[in-house]
Coordinates of C-alpha atoms in Angstrom, one line a residue:
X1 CA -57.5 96.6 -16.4
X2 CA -58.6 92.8 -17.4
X3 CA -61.1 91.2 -15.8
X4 CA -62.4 93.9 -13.1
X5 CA -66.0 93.4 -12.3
X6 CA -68.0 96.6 -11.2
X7 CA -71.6 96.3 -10.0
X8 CA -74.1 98.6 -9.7
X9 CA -74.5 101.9 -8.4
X10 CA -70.7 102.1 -8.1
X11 CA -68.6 105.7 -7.9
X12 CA -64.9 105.6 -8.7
X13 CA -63.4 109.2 -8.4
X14 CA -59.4 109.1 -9.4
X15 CA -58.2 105.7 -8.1
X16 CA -56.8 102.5 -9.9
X17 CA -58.1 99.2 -9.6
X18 CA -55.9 96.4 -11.1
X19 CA -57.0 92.8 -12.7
X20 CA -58.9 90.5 -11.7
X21 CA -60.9 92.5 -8.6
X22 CA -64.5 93.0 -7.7
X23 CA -66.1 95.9 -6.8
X24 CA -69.5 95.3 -5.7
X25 CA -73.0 97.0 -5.1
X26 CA -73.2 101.0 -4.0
X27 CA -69.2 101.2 -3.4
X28 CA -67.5 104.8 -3.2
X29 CA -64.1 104.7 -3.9
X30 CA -62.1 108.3 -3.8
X31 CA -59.1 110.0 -3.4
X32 CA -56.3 107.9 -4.6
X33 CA -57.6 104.9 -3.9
X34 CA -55.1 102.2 -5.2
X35 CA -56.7 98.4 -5.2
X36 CA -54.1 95.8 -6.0
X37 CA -54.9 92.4 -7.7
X38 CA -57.3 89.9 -6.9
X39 CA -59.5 91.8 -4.1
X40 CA -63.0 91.4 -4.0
X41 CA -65.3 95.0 -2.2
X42 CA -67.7 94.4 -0.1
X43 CA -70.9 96.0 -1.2
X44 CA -71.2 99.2 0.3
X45 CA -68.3 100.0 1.1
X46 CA -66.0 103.5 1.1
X47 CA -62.7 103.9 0.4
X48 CA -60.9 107.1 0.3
X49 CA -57.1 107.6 0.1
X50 CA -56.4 103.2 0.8
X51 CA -54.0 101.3 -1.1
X52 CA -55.6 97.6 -0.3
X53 CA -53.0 94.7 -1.7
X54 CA -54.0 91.1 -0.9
X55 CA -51.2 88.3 0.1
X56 CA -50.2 85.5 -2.7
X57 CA -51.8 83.0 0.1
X58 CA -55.1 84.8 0.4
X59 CA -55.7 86.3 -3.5
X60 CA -59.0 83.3 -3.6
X61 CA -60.7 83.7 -1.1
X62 CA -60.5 87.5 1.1
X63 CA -63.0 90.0 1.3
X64 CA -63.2 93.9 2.6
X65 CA -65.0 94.5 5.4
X66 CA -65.1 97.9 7.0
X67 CA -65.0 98.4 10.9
X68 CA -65.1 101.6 12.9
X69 CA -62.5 102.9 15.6
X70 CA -61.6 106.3 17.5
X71 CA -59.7 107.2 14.9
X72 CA -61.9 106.8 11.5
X73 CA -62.7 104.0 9.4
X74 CA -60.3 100.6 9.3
X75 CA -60.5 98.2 7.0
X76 CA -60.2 94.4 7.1
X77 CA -60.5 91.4 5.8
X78 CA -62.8 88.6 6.1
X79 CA -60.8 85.4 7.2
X80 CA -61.9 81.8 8.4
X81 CA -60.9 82.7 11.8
X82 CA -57.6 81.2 11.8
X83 CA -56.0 84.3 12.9
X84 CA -53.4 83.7 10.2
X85 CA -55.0 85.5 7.0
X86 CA -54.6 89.3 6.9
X87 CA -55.0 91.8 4.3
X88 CA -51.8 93.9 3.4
X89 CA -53.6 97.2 3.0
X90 CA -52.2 101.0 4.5
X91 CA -54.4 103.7 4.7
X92 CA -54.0 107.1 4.2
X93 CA -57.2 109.5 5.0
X94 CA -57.4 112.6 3.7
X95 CA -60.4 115.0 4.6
X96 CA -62.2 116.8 1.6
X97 CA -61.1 120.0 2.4
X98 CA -57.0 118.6 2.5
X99 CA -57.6 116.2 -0.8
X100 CA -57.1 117.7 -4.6
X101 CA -59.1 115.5 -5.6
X102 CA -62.6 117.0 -4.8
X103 CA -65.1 116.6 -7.4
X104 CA -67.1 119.8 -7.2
X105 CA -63.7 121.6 -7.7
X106 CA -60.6 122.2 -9.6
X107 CA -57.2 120.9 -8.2
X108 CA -55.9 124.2 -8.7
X109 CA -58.4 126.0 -6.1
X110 CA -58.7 122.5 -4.1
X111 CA -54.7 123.4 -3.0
X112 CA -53.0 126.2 -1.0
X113 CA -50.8 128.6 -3.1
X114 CA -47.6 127.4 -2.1
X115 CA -46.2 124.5 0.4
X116 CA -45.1 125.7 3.8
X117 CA -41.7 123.9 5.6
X118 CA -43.8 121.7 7.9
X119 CA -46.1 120.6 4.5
X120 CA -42.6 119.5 2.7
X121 CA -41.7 117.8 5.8
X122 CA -44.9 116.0 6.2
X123 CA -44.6 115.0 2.5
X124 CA -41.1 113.4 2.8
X125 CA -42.3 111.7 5.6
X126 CA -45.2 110.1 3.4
X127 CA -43.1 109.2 0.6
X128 CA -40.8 107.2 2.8
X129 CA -43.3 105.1 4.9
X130 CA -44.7 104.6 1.6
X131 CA -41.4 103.2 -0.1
X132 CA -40.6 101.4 2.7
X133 CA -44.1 99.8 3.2
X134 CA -43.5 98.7 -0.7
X135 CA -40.1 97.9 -0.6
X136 CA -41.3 95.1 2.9
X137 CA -44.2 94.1 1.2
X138 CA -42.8 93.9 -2.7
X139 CA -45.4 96.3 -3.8
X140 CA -45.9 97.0 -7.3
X141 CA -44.0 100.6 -8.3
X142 CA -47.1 101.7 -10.2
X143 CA -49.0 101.7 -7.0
X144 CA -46.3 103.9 -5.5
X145 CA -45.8 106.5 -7.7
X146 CA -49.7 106.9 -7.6
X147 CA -49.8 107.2 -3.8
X148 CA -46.3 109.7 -4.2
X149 CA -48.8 111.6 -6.9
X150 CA -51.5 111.6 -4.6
X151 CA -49.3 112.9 -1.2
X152 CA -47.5 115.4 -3.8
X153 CA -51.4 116.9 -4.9
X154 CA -52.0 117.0 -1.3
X155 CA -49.4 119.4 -0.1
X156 CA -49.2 121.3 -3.2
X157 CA -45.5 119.7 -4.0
X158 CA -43.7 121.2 -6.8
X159 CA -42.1 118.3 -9.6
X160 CA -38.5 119.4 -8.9
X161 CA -39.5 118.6 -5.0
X162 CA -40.5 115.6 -5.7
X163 CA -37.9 114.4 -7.9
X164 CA -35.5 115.5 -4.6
X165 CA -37.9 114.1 -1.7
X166 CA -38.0 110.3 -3.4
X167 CA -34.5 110.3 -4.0
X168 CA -34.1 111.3 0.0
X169 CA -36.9 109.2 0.9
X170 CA -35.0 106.0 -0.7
X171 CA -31.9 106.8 0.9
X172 CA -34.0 107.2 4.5
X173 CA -35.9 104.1 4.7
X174 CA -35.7 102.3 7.9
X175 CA -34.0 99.0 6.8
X176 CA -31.2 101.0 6.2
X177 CA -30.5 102.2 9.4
X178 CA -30.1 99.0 11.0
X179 CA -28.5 97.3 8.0
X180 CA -25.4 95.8 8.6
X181 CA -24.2 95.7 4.4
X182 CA -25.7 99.3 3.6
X183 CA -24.3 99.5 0.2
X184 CA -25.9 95.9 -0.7
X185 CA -29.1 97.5 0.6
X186 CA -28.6 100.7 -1.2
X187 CA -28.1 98.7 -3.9
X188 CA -31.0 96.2 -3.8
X189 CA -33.2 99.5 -3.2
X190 CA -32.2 101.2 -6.4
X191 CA -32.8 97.7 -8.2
X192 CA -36.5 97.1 -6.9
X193 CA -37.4 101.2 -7.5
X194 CA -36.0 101.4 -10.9
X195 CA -39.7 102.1 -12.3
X196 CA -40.0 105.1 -9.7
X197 CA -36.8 106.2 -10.5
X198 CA -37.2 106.1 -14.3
X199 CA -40.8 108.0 -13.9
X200 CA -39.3 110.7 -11.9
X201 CA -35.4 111.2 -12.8
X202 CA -35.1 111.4 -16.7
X203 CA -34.5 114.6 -17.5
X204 CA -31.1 117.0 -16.9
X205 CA -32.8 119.1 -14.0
X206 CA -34.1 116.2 -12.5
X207 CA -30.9 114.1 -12.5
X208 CA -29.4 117.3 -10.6
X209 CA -32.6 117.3 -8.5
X210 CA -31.7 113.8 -7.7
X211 CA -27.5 114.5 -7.3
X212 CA -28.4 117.4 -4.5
X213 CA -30.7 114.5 -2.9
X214 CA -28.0 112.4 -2.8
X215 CA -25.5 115.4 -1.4
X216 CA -28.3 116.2 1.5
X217 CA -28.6 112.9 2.4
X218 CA -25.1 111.7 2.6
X219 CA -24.7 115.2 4.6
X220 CA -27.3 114.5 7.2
X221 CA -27.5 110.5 7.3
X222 CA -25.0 108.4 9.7
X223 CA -25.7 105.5 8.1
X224 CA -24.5 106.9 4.8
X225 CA -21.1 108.5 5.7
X226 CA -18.2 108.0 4.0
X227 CA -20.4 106.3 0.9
X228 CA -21.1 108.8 -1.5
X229 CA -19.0 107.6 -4.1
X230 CA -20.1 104.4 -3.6
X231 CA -23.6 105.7 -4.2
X232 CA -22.8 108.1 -7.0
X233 CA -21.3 104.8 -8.7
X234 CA -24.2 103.1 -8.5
X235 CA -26.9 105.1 -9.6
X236 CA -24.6 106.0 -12.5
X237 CA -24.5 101.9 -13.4
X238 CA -27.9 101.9 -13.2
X239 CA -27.9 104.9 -16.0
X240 CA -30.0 106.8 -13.4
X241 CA -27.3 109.4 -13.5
X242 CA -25.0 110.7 -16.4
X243 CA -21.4 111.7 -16.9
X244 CA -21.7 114.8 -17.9
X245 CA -24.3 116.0 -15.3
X246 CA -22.3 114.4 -12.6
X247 CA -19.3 116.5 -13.5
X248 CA -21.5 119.9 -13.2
X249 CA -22.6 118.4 -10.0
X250 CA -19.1 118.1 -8.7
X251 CA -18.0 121.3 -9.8
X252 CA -21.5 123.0 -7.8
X253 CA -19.8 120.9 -5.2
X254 CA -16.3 122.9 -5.4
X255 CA -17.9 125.9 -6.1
X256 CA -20.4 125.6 -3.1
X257 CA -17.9 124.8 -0.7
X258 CA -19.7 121.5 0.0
X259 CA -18.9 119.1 3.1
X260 CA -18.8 116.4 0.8
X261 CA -16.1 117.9 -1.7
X262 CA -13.0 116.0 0.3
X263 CA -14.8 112.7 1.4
X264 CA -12.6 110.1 0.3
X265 CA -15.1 108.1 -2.0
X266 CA -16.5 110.5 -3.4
X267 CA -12.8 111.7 -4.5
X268 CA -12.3 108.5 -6.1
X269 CA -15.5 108.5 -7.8
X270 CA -14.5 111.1 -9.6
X271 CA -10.9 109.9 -10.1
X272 CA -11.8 106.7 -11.7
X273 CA -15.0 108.9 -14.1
X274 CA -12.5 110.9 -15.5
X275 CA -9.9 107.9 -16.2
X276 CA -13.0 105.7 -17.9
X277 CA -13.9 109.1 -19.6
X278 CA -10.2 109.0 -21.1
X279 CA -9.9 105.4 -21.4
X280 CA -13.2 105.5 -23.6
X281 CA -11.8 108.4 -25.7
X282 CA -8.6 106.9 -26.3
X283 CA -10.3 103.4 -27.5
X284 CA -12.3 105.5 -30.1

């Protein structure tokens, strides 16, 4: 952090603040709390579970104001009344009892034993409003993969879930169901999460974690069928993916009987790995 100003009688509990922000006077900030560049905190104020980015047009001159509505605490921004100056900021509320990030206990007896279905599902759902409020707003990844992090501490997530759950979650974002070039999208999408996807796929088990996300979602997403070679081929340009654990994957596929193991693209995926593979040897 460069440049951060913190003023007295200030309590930061597990959040990030980035350059160049104030924090003033008798401020809690909690749970999670992600503050972006340039944002000044009104003194006094409480923040628990927020991530609070500011717009390129109003980094000089915005400040956070809290005001109160039916359903909890809102935050906003001071503005010259134009109407035209808001604060990007999305909020995400936990209560104590649901956040592992209590202070009088451990996160291990701050979280239930094990997820249930509906706390998976609520999860997934998280992670992609979350990527797809980033992805609209051209969030910085870091901030992300701290609010994924927080959601996953939350609902008890195990790693290998959420190395599965982001790669759905990317493949389920809004945009793409009304995009008319889906591939192009797919394929801007991987580009602009390549820091999420190198922080969570990077290991064997969790490029397979990733290769089952990819066979669940071409399985159960309309506005993916037909494409999972296409897909396949471009995570493994991006070097998100490898040869060799593709090929297990494929053979899982066979073995498992998959609905994917005759799609046309993925066929010719395949095809054209194994002729590069040979190609490749033969050159050497």
């Amino acid at each position: 952090m460069d440049n951060v100003t913190i003023k007295d009688n200030c309590k930061i509990i597990n959040s990030f603040i980035d350059n160049n922000c104030i924090v003033n006077a008798d401020s809690l900030i909690e749970n999670g709390t992600i503050i972006a560049e340039n944002v000044n905190i009104n003194e006094g104020s409480k923040l628990k579970g927020a991530v609070i980015e500011c717009s390129e047009q109003d980094k000089n001159d915005k400040n956070l104001v809290k005001s109160t509505s039916e359903s909890g605490t809102e935050w906003e921004n001071e503005s010259d009344g134009s109407g035209d100056d808001q604060f990007v900021g999305f909020d995400k509320v936990w209560s104590d009892s649901e956040s592992c990030y209590s202070s009088d206990s451990s996160a291990q007896s701050s979280l239930p034993e094990s997820p249930v279905p509906e706390d998976t599902n609520i999860f997934l759902q998280e992670v992609i409003d979350s990527l797809a409020r980033g992805y609209e707003e051209k969030l910085k990844c870091d901030y992300l993969i701290l609010e994924i992090n927080s959601s996953r501490y939350a609902y008890n997530i195990q790693l290998h879930e959420v190395n599965f759950f982001v790669i759905r979650a990317m493949l389920s974002i809004p945009i793409l169901v009304d995009s008319k070039s889906v591939l192009v999208t797919v394929k801007d999408i991987l580009k602009f999460f390549r820091p999420i996807l190198s922080n969570y796929i990077k290991t064997k088990s969790s490029i397979m974690d990733c290769l089952r996300a990819v066979e669940e979602s071409c399985i159960k997403c309309d506005w993916l069928e037909g494409k999972a070679g296409q897909i396949l081929h471009l995570l493994y340009e991006t070097d998100v993916v490898d040869e060799d654990s593709l090929v297990e994957w494929y053979d899982d596929l066979k073995d498992n009987e998959s609905p994917l193991i005759n799609q046309t693209s993925l066929v010719k995926f395949f095809e054209w790995l194994q002729e590069a593979s040979e190609e490749s040897e033969e050159s050497e």
